[in-house]
PDB file of C-alpha atoms in Angstrom:
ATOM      1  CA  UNK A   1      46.445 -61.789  20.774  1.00 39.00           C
ATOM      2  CA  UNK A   2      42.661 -62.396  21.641  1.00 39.00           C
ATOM      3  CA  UNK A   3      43.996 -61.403  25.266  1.00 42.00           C
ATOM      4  CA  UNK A   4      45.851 -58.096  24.045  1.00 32.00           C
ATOM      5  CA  UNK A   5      43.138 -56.815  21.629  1.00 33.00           C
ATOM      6  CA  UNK A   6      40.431 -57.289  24.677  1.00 40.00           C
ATOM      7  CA  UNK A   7      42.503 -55.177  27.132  1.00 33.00           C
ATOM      8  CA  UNK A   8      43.110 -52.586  24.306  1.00 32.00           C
ATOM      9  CA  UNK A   9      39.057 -52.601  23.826  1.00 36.00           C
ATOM     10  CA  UNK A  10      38.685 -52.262  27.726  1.00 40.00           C
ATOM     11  CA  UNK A  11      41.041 -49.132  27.850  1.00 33.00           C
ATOM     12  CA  UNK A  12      39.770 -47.538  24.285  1.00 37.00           C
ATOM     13  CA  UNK A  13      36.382 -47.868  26.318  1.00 41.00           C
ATOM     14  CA  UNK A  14      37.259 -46.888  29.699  1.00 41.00           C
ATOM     15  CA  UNK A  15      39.372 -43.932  29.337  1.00 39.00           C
ATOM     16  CA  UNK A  16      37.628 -41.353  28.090  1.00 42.00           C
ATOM     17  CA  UNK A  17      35.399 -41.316  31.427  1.00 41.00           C
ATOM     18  CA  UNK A  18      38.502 -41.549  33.365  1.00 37.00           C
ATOM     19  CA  UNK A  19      39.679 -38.464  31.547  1.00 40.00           C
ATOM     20  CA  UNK A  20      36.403 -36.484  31.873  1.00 42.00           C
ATOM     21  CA  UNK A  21      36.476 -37.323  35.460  1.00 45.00           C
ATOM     22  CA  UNK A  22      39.969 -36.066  35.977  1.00 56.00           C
ATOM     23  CA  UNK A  23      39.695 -32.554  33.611  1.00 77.00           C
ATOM     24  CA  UNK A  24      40.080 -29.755  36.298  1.00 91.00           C
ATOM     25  CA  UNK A  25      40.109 -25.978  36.179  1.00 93.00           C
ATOM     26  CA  UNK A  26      42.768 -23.859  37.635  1.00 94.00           C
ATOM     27  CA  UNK A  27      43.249 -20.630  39.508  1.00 95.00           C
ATOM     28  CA  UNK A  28      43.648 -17.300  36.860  1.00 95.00           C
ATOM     29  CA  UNK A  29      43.104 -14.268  39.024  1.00 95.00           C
ATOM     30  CA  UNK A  30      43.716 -13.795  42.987  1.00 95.00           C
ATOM     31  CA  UNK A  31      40.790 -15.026  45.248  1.00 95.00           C
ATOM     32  CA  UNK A  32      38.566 -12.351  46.947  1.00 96.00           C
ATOM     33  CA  UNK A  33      39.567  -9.501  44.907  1.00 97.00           C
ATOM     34  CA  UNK A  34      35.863  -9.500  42.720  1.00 96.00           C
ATOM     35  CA  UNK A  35      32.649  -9.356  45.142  1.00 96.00           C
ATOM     36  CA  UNK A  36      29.653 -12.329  45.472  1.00 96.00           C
ATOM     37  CA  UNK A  37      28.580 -10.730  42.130  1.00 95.00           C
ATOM     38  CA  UNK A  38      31.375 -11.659  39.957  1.00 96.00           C
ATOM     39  CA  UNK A  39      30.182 -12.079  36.784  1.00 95.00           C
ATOM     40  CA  UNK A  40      30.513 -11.471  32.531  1.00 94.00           C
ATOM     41  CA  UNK A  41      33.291 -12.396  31.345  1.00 97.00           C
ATOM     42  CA  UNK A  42      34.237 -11.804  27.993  1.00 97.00           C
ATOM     43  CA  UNK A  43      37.756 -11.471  25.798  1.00 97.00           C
ATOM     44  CA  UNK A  44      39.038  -8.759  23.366  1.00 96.00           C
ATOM     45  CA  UNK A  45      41.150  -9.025  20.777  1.00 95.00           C
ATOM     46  CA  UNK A  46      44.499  -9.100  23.002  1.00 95.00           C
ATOM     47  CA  UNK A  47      43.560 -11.907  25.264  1.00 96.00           C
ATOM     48  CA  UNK A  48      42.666  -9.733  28.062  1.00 97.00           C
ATOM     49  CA  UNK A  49      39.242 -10.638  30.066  1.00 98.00           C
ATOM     50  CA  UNK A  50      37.003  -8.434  31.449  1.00 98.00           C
ATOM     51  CA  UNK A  51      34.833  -9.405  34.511  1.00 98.00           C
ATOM     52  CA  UNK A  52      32.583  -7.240  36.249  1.00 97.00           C
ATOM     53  CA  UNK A  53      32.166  -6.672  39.672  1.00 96.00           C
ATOM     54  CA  UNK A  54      35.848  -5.935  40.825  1.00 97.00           C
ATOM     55  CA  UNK A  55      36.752  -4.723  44.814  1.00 95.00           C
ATOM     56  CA  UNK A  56      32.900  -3.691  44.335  1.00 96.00           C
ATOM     57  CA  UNK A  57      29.726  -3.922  42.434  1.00 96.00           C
ATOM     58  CA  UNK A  58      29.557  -1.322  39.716  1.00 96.00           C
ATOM     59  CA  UNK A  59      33.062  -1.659  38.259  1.00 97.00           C
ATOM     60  CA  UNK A  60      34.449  -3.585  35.558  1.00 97.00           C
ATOM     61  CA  UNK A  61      38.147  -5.251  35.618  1.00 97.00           C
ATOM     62  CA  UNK A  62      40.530  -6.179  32.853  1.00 98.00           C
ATOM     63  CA  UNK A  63      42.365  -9.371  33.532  1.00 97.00           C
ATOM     64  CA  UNK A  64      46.161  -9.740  31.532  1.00 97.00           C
ATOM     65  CA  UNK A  65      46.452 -12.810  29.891  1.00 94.00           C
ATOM     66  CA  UNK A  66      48.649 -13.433  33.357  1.00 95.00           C
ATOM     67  CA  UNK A  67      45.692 -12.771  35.635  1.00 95.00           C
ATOM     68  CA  UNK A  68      46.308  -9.878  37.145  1.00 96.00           C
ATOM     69  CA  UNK A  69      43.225  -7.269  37.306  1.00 96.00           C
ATOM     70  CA  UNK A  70      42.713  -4.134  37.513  1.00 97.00           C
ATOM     71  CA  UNK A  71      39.988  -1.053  36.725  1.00 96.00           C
ATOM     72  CA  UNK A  72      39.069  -0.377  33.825  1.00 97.00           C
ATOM     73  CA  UNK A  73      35.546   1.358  33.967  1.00 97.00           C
ATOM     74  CA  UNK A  74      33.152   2.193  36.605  1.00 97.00           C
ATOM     75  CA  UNK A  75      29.446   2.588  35.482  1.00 97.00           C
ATOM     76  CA  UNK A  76      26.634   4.606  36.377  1.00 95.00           C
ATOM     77  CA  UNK A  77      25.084   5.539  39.614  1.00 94.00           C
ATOM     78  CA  UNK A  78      22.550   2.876  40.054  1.00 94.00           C
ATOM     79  CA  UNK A  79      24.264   0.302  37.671  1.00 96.00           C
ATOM     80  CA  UNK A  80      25.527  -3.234  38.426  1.00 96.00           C
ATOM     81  CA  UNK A  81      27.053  -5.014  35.560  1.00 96.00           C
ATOM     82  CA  UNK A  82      26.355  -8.661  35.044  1.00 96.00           C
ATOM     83  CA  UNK A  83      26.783 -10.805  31.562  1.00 96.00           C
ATOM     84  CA  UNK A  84      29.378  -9.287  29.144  1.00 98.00           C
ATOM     85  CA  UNK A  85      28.815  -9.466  25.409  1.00 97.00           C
ATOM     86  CA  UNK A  86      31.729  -7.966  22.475  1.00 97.00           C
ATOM     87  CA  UNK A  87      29.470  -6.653  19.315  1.00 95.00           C
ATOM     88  CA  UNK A  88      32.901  -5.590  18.113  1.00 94.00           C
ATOM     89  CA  UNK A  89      36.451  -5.228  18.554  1.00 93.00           C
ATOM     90  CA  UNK A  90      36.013  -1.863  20.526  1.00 95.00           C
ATOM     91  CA  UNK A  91      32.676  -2.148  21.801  1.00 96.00           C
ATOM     92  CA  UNK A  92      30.873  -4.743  24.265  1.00 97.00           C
ATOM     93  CA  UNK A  93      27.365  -4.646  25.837  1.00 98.00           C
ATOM     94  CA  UNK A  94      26.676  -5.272  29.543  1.00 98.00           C
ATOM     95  CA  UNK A  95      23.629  -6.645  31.343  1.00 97.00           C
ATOM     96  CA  UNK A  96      22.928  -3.935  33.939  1.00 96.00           C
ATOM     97  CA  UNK A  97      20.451  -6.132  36.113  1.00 94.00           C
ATOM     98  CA  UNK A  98      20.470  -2.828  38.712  1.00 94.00           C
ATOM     99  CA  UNK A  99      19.192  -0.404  36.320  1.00 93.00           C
ATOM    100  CA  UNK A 100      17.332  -1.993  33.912  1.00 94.00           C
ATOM    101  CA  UNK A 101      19.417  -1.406  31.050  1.00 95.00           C
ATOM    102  CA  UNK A 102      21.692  -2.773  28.491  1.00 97.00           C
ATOM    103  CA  UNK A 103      25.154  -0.722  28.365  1.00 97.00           C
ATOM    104  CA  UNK A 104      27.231   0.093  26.104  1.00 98.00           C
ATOM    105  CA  UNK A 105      30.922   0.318  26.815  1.00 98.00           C
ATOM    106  CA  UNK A 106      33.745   2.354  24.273  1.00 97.00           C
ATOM    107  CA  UNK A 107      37.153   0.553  24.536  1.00 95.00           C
ATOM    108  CA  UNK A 108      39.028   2.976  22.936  1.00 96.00           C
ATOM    109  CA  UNK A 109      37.204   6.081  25.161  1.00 97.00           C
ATOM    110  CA  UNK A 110      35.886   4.341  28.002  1.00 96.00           C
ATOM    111  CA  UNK A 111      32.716   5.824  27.809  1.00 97.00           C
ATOM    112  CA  UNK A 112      29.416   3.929  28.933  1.00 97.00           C
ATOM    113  CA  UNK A 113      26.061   4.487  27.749  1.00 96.00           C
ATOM    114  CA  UNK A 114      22.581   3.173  27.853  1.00 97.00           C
ATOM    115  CA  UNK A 115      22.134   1.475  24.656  1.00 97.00           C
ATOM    116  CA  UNK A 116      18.427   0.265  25.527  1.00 96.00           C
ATOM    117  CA  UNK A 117      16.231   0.816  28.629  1.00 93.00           C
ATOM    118  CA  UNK A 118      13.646  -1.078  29.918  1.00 92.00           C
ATOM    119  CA  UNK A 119      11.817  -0.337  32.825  1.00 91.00           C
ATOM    120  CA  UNK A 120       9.528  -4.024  32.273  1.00 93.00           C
ATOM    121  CA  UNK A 121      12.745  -5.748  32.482  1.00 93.00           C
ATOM    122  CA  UNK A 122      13.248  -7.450  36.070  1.00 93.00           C
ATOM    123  CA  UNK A 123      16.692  -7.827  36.141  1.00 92.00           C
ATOM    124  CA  UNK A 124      18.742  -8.813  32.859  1.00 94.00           C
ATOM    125  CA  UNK A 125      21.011 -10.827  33.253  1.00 95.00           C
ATOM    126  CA  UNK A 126      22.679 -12.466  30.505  1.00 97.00           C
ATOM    127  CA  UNK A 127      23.573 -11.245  26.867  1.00 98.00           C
ATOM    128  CA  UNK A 128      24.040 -13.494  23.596  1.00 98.00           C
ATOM    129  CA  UNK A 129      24.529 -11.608  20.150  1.00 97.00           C
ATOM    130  CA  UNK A 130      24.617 -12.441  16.464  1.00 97.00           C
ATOM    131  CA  UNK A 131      27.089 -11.033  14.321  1.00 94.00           C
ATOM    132  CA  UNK A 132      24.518  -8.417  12.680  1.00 93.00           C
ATOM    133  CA  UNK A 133      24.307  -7.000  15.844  1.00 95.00           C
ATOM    134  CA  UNK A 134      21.233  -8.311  17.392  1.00 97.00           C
ATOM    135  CA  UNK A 135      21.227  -8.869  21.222  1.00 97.00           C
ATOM    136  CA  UNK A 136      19.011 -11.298  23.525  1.00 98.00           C
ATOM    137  CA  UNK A 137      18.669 -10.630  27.392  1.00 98.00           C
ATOM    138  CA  UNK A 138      17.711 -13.447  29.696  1.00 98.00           C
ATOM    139  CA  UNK A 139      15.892 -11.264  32.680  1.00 97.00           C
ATOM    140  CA  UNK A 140      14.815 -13.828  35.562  1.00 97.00           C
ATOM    141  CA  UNK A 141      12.519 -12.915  38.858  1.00 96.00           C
ATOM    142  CA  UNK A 142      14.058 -15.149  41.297  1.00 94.00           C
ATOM    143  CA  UNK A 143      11.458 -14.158  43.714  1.00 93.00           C
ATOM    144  CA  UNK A 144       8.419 -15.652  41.417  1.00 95.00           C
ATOM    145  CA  UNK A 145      10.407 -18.130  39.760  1.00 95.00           C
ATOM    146  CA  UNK A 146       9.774 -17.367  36.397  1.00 97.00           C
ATOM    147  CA  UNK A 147      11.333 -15.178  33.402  1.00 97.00           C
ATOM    148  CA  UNK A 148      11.711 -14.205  30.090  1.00 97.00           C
ATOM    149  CA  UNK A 149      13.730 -13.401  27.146  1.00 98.00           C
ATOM    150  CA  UNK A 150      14.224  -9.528  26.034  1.00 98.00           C
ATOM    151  CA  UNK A 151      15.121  -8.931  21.701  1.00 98.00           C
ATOM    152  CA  UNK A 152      17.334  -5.782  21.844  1.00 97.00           C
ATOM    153  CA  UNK A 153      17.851  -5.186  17.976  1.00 97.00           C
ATOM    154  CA  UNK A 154      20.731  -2.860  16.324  1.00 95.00           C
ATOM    155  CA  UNK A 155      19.627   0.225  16.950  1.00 95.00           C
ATOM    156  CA  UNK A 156      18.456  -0.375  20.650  1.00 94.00           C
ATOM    157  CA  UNK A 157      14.309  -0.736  19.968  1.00 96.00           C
ATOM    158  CA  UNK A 158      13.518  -3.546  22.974  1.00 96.00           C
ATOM    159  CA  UNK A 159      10.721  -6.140  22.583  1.00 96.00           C
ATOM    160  CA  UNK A 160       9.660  -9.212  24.756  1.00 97.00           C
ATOM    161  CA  UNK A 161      11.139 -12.538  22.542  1.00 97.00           C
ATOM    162  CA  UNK A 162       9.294 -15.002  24.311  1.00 97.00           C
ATOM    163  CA  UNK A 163       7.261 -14.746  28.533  1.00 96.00           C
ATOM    164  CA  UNK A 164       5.970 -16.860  30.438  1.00 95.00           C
ATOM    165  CA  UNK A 165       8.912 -18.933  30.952  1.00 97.00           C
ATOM    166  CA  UNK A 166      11.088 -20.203  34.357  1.00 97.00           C
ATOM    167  CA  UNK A 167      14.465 -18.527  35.541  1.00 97.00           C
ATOM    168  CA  UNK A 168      16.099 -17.387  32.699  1.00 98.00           C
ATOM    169  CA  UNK A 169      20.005 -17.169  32.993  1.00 97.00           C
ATOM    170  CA  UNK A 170      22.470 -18.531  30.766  1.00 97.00           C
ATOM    171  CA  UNK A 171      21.663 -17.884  26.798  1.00 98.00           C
ATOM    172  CA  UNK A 172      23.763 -18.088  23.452  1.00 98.00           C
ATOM    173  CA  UNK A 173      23.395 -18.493  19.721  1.00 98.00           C
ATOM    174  CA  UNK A 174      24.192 -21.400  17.948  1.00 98.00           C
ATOM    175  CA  UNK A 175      27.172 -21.023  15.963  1.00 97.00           C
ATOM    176  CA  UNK A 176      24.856 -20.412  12.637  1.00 96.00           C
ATOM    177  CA  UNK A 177      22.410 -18.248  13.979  1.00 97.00           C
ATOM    178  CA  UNK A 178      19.780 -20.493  13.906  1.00 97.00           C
ATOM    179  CA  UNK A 179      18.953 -21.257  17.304  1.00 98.00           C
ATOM    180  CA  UNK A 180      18.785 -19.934  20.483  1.00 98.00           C
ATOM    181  CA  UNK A 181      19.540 -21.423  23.371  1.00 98.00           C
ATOM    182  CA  UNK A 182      18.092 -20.223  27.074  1.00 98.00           C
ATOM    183  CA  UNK A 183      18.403 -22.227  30.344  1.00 98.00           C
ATOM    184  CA  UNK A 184      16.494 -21.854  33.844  1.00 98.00           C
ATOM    185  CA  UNK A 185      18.368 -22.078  36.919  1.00 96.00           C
ATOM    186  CA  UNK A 186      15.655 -23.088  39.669  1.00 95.00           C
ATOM    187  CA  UNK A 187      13.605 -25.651  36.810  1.00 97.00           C
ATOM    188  CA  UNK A 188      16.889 -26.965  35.786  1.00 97.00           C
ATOM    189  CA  UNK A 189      15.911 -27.246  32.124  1.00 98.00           C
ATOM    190  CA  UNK A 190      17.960 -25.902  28.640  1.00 98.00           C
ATOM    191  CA  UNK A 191      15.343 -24.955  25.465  1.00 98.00           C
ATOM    192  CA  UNK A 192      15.893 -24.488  22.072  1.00 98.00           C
ATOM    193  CA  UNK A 193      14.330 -21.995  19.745  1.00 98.00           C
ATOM    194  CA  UNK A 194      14.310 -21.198  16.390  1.00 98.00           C
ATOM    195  CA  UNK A 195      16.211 -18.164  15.626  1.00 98.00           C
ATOM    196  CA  UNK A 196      14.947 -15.878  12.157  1.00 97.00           C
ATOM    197  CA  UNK A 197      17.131 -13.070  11.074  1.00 94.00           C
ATOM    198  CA  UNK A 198      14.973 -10.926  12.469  1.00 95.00           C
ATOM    199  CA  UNK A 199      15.357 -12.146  16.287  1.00 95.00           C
ATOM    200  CA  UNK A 200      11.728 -13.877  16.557  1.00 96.00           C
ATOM    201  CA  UNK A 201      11.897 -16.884  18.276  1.00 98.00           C
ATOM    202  CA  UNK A 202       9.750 -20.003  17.156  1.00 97.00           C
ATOM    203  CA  UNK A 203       9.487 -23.826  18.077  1.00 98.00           C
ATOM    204  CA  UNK A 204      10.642 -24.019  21.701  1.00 98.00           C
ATOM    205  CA  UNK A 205      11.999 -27.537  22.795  1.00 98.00           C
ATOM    206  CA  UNK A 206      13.660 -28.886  25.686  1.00 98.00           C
ATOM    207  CA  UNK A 207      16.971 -29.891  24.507  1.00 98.00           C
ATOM    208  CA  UNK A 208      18.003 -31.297  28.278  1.00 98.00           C
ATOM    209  CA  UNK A 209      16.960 -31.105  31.790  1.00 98.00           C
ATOM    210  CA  UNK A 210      19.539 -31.368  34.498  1.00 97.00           C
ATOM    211  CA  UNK A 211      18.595 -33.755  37.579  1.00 95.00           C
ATOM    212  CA  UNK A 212      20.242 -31.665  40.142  1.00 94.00           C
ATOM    213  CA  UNK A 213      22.126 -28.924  40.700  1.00 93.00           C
ATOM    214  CA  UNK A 214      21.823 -25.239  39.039  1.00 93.00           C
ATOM    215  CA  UNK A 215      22.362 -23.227  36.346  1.00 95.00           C
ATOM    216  CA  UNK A 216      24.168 -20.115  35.381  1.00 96.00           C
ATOM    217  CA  UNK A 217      25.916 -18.711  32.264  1.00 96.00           C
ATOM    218  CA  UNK A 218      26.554 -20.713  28.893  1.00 97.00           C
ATOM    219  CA  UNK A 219      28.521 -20.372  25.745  1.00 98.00           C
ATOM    220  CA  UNK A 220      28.650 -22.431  22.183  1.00 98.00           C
ATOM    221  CA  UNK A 221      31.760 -23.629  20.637  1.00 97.00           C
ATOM    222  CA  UNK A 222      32.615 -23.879  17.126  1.00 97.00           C
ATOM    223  CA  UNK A 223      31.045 -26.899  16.655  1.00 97.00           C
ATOM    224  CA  UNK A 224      27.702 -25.878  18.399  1.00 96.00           C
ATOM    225  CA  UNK A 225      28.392 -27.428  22.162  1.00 98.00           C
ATOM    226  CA  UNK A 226      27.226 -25.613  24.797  1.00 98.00           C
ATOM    227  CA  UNK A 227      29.309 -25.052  27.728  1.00 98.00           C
ATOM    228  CA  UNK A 228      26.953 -24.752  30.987  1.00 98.00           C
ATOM    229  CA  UNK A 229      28.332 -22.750  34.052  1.00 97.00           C
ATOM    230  CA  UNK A 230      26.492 -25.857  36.856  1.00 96.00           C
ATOM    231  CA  UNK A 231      26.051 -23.358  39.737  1.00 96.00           C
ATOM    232  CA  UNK A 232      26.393 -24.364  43.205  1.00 93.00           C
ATOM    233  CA  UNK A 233      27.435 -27.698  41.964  1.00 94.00           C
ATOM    234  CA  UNK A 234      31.348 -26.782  41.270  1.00 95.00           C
ATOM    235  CA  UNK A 235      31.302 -28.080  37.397  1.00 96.00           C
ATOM    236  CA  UNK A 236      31.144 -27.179  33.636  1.00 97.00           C
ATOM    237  CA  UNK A 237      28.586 -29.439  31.967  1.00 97.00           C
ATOM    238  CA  UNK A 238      29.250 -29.755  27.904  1.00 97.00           C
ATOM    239  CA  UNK A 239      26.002 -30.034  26.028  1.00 97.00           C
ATOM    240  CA  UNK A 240      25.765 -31.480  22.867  1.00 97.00           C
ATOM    241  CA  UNK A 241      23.960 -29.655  20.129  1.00 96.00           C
ATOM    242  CA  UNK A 242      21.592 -32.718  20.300  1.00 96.00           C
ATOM    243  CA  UNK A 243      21.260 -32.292  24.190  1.00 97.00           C
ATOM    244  CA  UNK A 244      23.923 -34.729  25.903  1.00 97.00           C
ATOM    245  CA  UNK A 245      25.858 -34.473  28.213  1.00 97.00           C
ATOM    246  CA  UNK A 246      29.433 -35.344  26.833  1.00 94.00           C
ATOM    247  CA  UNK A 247      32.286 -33.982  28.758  1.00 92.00           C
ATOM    248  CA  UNK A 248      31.823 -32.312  32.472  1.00 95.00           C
ATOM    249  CA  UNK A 249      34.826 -29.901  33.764  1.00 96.00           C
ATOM    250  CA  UNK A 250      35.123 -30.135  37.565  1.00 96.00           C
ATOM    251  CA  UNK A 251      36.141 -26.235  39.098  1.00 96.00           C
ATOM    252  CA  UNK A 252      37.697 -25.404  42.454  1.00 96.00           C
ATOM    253  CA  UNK A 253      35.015 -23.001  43.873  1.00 95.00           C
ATOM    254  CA  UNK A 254      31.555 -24.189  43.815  1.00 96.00           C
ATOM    255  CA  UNK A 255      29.141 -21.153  42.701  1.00 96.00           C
ATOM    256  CA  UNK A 256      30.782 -21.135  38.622  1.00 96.00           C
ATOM    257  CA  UNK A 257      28.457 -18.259  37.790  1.00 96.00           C
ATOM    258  CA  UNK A 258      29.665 -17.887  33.799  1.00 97.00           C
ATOM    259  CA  UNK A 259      32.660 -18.821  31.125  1.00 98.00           C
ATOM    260  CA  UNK A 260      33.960 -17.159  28.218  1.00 98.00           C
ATOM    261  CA  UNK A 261      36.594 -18.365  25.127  1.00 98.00           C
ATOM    262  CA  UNK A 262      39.131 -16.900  24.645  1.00 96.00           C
ATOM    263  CA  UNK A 263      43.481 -17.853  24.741  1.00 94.00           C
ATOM    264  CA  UNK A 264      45.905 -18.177  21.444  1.00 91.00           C
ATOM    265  CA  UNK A 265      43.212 -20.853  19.576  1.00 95.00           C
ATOM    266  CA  UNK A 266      39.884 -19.943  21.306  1.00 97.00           C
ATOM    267  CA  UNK A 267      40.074 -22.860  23.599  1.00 97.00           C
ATOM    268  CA  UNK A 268      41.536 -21.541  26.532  1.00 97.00           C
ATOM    269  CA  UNK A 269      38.020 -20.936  28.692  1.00 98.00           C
ATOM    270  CA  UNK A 270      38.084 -18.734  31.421  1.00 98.00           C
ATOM    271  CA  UNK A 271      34.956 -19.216  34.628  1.00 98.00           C
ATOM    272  CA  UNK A 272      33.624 -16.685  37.046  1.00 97.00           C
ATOM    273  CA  UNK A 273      33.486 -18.021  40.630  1.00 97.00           C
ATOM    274  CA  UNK A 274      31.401 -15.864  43.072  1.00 96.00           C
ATOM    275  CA  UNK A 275      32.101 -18.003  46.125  1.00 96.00           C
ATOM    276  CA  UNK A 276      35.825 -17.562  45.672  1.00 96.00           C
ATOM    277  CA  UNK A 277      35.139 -13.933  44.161  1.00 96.00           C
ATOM    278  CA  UNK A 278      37.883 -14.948  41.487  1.00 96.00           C
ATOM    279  CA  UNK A 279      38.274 -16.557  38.246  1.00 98.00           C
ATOM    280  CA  UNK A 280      39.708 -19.994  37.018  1.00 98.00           C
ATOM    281  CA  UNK A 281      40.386 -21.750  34.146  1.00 97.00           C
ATOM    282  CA  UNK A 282      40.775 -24.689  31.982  1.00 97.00           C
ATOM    283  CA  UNK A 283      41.089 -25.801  28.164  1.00 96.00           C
ATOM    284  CA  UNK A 284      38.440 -26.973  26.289  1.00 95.00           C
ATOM    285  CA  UNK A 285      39.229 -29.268  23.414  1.00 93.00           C
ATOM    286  CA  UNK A 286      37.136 -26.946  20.669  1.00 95.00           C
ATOM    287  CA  UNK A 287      37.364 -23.208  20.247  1.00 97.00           C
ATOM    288  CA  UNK A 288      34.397 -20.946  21.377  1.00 97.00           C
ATOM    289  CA  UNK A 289      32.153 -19.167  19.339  1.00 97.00           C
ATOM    290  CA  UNK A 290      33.003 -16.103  20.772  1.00 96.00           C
ATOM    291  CA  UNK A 291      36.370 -16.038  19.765  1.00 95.00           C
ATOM    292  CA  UNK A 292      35.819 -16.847  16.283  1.00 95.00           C
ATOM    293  CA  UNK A 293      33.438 -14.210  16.577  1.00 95.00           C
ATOM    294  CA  UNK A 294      36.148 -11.776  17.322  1.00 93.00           C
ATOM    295  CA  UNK A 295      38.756 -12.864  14.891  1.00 92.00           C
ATOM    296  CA  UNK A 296      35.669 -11.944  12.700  1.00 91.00           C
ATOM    297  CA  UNK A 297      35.518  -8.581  14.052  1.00 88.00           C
ATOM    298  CA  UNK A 298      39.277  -8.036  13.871  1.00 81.00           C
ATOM    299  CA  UNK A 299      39.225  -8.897  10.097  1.00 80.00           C
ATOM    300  CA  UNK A 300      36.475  -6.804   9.170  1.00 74.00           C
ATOM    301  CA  UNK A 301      38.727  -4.096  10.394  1.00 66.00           C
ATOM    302  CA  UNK A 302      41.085  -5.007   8.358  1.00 64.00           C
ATOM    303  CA  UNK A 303      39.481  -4.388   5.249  1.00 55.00           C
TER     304      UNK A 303
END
């Protein structure tokens, strides 16, 4: 019995690294068909996933829950879409890191429009959002190194959050609105602020810093995980809210440039690859903020 318990201890220890080190992604879409720039992605209501970037920079695709793509807006002259954020059921924001600008797309019409404009902005690149309809841009110079974190608030006025920082990329809200979280690519380090209703940002802390390797887009889960696109290094890193690493997804391609929630139960997430120019998949074992963010937004309608 002593024998028997021992081996059962050995296993009950060993095998959840042997089943973090064998959790995979899989192909979605067709590889080639969205340029080095592929990028967003995001889910509506239906399951679909929109990606930007598709045949060429400048377009956005919809993705069937199947993974087949097509086009489903172009944007303006001078535009090149990057993160993807929904603010509702019919409307999501896109990081134009081209132009300067935070769009705004209509499902229903397919119109796009500048929501906000700003000409200090280097290059935004990634969008979270609170459910009141504030938005936060991460806008890194990758020529200097350094970069910063844009508050866009509800009815488009932009101010600087927070300067004076490293390469800003991936960024998301916790999943009560209290913090912000912002990572930087080339420094390899993911901070923490404090989030007031209001979008100021207070009390930044380093919640982890990554060895090796790079950083792109990130997303929370229900339960406050962040899920960290590890650029160039072909894996999904799982923060804990109280900075550990606890689960790591390995992907096919290599440059995982963002990830989304989306599927039946919000756990199905969906990754950008931009050496592949194609996206892939896995499940996560918690649903994404996102998606109970949209089940949200698809209630409210109800009423």
């Amino acid at each position: 019995m002593t024998r028997y318990l021992a081996v059962l201890l050995t296993v009950a220890l060993l095998f959840p690294e042997i089943s973090r080190a064998q959790v995979k992604s899989k192909n979605f879409s067709n590889e080639g068909e969205f340029t080095s720039n592929c990028e967003g992605p995001a889910v509506d209501e239906d399951g679909n996933v929109y990606a930007v970037n598709f045949a060429r920079d400048g377009t956005i695709a919809q993705i069937s829950k199947k993974g087949n793509a097509s086009f489903f807006v172009t944007l303006p002259k001078g535009s090149t879409g990057n993160g993807i954020r929904f603010i509702d059921k019919n409307t999501f924001y896109v990081a134009d890191f081209t132009g300067h600008n935070i769009l705004k797309v209509d499902m229903l019409t397919k119109d796009v429009d500048v929501f906000a404009n700003e000409p200090k902005m280097n290059q935004p690149n990634d969008l979270a959002v609170t459910a009141t309809g504030h938005i936060f841009a991460s806008d890194p110079n990758w020529k200097d190194g350094t970069g910063q974190i844009w508050h866009i608030t509800p009815e488009g006025k932009v101010n600087l959050a927070f300067g004076n920082m490293g390469t800003t990329n991936g960024i998301d809200v916790s999943p009560d609105e209290k913090k912000l979280y912002v990572n930087e690519s080339v420094q390899r380090n993911v901070w923490a602020f404090d989030l007031a209703p209001d979008g100021t940002l207070s009390n930044k802390k380093l919640l982890h810093h990554f060895e090796d390797g790079g950083m792109d887009g990130m997303r929370c889960d229900v339960h406050g995980n962040l899920y960290i696109a590890r650029h160039g290094k072909g894996e999904v890193a799982v923060l804990s809210p109280e900075g550990k690493v606890i689960h790591t997804i390995h992907t096919i391609g290599k440059k995982v440039s963002n990830i989304c929630f989306g599927g039946k139960n919000g756990k199905t997430c969906y990754i950008t690859l931009q050496d592949r120019g194609c996206l892939e998949t896995f499940k996560a074992k918690t649903a994404g903020r996102e998606w109970a963010m949209m089940k949200a937004f698809s209630e409210n309608n109800k009423k």
